GROMACS .gro file of C-alpha atoms in nm:
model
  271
    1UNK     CA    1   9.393   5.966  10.663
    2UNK     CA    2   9.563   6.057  10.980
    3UNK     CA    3   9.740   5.764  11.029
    4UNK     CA    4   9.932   5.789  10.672
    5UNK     CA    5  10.281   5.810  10.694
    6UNK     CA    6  10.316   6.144  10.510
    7UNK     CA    7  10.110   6.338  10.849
    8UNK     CA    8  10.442   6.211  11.052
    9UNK     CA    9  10.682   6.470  11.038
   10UNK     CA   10  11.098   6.342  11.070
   11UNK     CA   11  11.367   6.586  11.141
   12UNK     CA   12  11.585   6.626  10.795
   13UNK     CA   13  11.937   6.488  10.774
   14UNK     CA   14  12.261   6.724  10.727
   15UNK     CA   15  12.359   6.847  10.407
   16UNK     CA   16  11.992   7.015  10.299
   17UNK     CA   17  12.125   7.350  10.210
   18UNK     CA   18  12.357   7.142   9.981
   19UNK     CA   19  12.094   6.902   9.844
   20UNK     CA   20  11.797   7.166   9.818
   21UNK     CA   21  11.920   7.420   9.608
   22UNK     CA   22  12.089   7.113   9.362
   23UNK     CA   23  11.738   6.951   9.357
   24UNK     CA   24  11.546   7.254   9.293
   25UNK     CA   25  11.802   7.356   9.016
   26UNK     CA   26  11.719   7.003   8.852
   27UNK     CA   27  11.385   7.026   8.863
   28UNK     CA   28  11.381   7.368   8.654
   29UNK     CA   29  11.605   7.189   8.427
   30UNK     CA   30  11.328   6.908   8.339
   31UNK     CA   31  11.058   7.131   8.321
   32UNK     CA   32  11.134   7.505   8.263
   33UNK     CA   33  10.838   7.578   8.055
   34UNK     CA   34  10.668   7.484   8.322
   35UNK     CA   35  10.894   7.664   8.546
   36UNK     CA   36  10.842   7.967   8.358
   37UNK     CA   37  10.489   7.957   8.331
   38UNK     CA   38  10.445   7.903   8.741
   39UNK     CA   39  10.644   8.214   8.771
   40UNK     CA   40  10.483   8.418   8.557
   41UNK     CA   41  10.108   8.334   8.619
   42UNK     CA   42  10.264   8.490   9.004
   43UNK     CA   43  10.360   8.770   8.856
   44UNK     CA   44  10.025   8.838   8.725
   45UNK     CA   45   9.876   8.751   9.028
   46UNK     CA   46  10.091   8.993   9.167
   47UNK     CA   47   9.925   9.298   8.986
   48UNK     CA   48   9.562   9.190   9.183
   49UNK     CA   49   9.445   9.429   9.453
   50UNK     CA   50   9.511   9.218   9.811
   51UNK     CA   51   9.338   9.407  10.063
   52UNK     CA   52   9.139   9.141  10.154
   53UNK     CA   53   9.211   8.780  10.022
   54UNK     CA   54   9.577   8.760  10.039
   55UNK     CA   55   9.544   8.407  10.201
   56UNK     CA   56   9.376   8.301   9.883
   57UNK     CA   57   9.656   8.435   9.663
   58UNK     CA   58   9.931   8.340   9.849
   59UNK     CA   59   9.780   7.998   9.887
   60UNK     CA   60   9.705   8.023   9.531
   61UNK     CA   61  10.072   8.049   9.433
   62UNK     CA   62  10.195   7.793   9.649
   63UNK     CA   63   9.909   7.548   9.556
   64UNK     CA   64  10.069   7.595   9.181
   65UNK     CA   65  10.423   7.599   9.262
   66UNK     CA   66  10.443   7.258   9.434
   67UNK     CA   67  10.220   7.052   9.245
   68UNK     CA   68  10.475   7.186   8.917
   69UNK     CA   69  10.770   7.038   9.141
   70UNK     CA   70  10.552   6.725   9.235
   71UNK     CA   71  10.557   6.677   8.875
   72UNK     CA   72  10.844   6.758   8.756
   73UNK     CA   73  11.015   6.536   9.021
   74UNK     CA   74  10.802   6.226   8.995
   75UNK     CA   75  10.665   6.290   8.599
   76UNK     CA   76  10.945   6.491   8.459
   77UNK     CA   77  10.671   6.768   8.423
   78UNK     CA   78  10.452   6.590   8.226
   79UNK     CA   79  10.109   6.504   8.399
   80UNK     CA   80  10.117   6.866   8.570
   81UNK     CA   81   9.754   6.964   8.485
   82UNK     CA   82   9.617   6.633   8.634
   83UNK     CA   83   9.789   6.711   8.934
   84UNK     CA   84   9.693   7.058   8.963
   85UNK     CA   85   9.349   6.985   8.920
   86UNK     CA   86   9.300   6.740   9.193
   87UNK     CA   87   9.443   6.978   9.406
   88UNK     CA   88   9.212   7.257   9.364
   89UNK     CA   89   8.953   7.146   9.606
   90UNK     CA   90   9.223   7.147   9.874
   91UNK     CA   91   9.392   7.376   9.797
   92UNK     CA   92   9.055   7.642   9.825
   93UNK     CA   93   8.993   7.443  10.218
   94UNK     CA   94   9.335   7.534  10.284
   95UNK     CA   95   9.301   7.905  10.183
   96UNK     CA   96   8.934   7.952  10.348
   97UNK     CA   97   9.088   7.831  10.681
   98UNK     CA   98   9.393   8.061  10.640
   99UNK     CA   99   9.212   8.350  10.520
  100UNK     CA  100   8.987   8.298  10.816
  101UNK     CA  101   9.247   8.254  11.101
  102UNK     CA  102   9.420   8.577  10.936
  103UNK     CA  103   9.116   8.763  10.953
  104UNK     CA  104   9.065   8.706  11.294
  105UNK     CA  105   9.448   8.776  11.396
  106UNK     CA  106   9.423   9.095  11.175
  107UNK     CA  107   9.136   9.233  11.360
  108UNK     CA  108   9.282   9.173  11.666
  109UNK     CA  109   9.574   9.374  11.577
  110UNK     CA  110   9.418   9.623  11.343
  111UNK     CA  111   9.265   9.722  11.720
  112UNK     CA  112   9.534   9.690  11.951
  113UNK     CA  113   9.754   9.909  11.730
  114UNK     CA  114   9.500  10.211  11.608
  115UNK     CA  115   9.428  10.210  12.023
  116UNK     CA  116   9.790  10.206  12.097
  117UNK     CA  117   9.862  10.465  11.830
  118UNK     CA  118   9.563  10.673  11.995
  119UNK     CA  119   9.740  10.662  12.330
  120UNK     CA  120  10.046  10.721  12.198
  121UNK     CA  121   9.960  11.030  11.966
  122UNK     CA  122   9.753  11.185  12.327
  123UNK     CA  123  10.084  11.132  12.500
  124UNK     CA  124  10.286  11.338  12.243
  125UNK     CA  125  10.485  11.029  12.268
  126UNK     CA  126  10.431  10.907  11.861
  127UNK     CA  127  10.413  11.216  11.602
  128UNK     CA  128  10.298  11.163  11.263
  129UNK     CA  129  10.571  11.081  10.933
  130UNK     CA  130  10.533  11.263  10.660
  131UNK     CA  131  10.467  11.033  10.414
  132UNK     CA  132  10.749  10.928  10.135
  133UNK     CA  133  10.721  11.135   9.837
  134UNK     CA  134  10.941  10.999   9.636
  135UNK     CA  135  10.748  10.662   9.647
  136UNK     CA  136  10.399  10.836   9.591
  137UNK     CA  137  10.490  10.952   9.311
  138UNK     CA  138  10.538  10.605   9.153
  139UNK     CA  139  10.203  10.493   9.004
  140UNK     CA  140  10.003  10.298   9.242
  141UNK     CA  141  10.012  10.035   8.981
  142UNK     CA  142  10.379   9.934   9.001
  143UNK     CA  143  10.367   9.997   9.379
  144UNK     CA  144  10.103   9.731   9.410
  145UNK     CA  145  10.345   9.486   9.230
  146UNK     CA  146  10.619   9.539   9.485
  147UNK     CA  147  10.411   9.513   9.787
  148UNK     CA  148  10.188   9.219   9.686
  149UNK     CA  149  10.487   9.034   9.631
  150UNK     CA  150  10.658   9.141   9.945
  151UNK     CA  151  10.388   9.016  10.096
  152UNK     CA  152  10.352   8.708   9.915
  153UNK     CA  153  10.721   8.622  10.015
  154UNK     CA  154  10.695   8.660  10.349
  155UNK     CA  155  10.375   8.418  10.337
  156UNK     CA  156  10.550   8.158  10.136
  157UNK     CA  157  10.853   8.114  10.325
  158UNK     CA  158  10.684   8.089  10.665
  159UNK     CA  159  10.737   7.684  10.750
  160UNK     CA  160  10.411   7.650  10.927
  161UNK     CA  161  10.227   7.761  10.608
  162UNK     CA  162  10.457   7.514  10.389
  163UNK     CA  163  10.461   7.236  10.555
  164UNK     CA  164  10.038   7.303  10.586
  165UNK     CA  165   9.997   7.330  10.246
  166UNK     CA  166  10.229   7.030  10.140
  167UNK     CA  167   9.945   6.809  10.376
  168UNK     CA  168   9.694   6.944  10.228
  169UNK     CA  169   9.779   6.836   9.855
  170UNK     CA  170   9.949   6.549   9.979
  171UNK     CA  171   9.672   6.333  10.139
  172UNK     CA  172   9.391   6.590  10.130
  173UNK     CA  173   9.285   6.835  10.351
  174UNK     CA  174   9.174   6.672  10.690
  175UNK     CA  175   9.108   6.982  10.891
  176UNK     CA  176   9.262   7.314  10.977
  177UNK     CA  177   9.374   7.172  11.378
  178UNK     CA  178   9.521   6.862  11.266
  179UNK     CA  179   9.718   7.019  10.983
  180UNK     CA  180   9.820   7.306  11.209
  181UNK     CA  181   9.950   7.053  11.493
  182UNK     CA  182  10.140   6.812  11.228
  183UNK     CA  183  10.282   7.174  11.090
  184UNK     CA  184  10.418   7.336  11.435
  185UNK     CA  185  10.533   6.963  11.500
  186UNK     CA  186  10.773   6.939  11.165
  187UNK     CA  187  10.893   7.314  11.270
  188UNK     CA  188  11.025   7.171  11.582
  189UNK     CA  189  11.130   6.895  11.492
  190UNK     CA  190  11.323   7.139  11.252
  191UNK     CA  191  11.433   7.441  11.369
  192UNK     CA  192  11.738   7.582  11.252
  193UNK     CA  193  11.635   7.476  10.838
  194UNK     CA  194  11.246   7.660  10.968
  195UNK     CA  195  11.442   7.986  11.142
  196UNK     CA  196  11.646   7.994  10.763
  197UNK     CA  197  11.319   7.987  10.603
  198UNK     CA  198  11.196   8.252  10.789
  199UNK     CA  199  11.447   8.444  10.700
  200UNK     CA  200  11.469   8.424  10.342
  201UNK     CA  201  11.063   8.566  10.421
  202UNK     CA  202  11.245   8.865  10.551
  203UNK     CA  203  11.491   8.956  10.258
  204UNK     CA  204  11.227   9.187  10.146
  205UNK     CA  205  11.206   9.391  10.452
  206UNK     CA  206  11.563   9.444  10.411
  207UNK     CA  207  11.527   9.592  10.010
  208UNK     CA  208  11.206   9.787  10.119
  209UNK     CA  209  11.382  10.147  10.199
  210UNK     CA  210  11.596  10.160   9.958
  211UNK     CA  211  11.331  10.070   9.679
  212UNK     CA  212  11.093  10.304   9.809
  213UNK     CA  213  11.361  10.609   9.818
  214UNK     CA  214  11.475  10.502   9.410
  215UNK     CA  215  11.189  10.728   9.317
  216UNK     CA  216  11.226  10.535   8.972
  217UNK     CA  217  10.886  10.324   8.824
  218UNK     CA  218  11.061  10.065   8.607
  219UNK     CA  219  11.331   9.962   8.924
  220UNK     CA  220  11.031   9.938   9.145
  221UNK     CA  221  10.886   9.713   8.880
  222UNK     CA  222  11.204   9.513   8.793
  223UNK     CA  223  11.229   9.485   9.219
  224UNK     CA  224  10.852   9.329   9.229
  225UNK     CA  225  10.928   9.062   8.892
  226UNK     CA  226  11.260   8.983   9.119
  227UNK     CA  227  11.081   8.941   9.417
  228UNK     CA  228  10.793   8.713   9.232
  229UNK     CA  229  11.066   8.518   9.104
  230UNK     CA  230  11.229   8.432   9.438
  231UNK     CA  231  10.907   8.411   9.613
  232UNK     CA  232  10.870   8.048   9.343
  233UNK     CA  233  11.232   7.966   9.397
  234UNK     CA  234  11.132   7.974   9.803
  235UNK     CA  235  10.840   7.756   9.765
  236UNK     CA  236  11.026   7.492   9.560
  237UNK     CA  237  11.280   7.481   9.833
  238UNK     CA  238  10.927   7.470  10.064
  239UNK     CA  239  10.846   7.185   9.835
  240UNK     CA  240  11.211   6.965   9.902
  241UNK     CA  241  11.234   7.037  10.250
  242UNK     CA  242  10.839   6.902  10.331
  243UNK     CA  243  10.907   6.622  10.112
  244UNK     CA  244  11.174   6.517  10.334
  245UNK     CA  245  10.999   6.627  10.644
  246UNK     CA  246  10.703   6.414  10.568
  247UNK     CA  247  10.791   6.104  10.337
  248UNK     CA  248  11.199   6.091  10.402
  249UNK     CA  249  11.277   6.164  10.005
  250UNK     CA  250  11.605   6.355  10.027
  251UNK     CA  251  11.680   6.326   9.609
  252UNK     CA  252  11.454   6.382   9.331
  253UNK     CA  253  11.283   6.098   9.145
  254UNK     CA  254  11.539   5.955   8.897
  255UNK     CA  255  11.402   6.181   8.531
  256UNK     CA  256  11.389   5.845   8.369
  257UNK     CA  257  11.124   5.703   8.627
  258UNK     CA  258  10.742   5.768   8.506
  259UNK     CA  259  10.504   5.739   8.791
  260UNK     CA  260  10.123   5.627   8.660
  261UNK     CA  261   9.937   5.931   8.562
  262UNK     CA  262   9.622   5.751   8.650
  263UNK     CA  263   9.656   5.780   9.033
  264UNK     CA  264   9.422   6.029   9.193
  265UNK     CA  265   9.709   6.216   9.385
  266UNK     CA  266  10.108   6.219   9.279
  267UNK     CA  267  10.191   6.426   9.609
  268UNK     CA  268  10.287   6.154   9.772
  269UNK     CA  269  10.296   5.800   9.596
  270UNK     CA  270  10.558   5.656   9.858
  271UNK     CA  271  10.536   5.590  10.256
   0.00000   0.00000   0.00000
């Protein structure tokens, strides 16, 4: 397994911000029922409480997302299910060993900051907010839906966690350290399309104050569906951009071409 050619990254040719968002627009076209139902299953997802497993639901989406664009590129959409469920096992390895890492990096700053703040507050140097009542007074509800897919976003357009979870349904999940390493070595191999990435994970930061001063439930809600939606559209960029990275395929399959449905995994039937 690690010596298939999908675990070596390449650094993608010019012309990807041209050829990405044509692809991706041509994928919707073959399958937007599909399409549609991805999105919408995240914007359910969005309305779960993510205190605690938010690697498993942002893996979640993602491990949904691309196997729709695996088959609408190589099936025109039709063999999705088969593809989604021989995914599932890796797709659950991948989240364990993200929720776990996050767990660990979350405690580590959970600490560092509530000591910090402690110093801070003794100091007189940091004095407490008052918190934002316009945004309280939104039901907690529709807040959750803006938040969890805020968070989501900025999740889903990190490169390391693509190009991670691209591995994993591609040839399986061979370990959290080897698909970490063959992940930070496609980001630098890759910087400037990874640093772009990374930003579209930030638009939300940049929409967060003013939603939370509308004071208005149904534009907070309308703001989360958007957000959902986009948060798909990023991952099926995710989706071209790894493909290229990892097997060289900078077009979509031709919609005429039928791949055998019989094959255990369609992530990657080339290289």
């Amino acid at each position: 397994m690690t010596h298939n050619a999908a675990l070596t990254p390449r650094e993608v040719d010019p012309g990807r911000w041209y050829r990405w968002p044509r692809d991706a627009l041509d994928l919707i076209r073959r399958h937007p029922m599909g399409f549609t139902g991805v999105t919408v299953l995240v914007v359910l997802l969005s309305f779960v409480p993510q205190y605690f497993i938010s690697a498993f639901v942002s893996v979640s989406i993602g491990g949904m997302v691309m196997p729709w664009a695996r088959s609408a590129d190589h099936h025109s959409g039709d063999p999705f299910w088969e593809i989604l469920r021989a995914c599932v096992r890796d797709t659950f390895h991948l989240a364990r060993d993200i929720f776990i890492y996050m767990l660990v990096i979350g405690l580590i700053i959970m600490v560092v900051g509530h000591l910090s703040q402690n110093m801070g507050h003794a100091m007189g140097v940091i004095k407490s907010t008052p918190p934002d009542l316009l945004w309280t007074q939104i039901p907690a509800w529709i807040r959750s839906v803006f938040e969890t897919a805020q968070a989501d976003q900025l999740v889903s357009a990190s490169p390391w966690f693509l190009f991670m979870l691209y591995i994993a349904l591609a040839v399986g999940h061979p370990g959290f350290s080897l698909l970490s390493h063959q992940s930070i070595m496609a980001l630098f191999k890759n910087v400037p399309p990874s640093v772009t990435f990374m930003g579209l994970g930030m638009v939300p930061s940049f929409i967060e104050s003013p939603v939370h001063h509308w004071g208005w439930g149904l534009g907070v809600l309308v703001a989360g569906f958007c957000l959902a939606l986009f948060n798909v559209v990023v991952l099926v960029l995710g989706y071209l951009f790894a493909r290229e990275v990892f097997e060289g395929q900078k077009e979509n399959v031709p919609a005429t071409v039928k791949a055998p449905s019989s094959s255990r995994r369609a992530m990657v039937s080339s290289g």
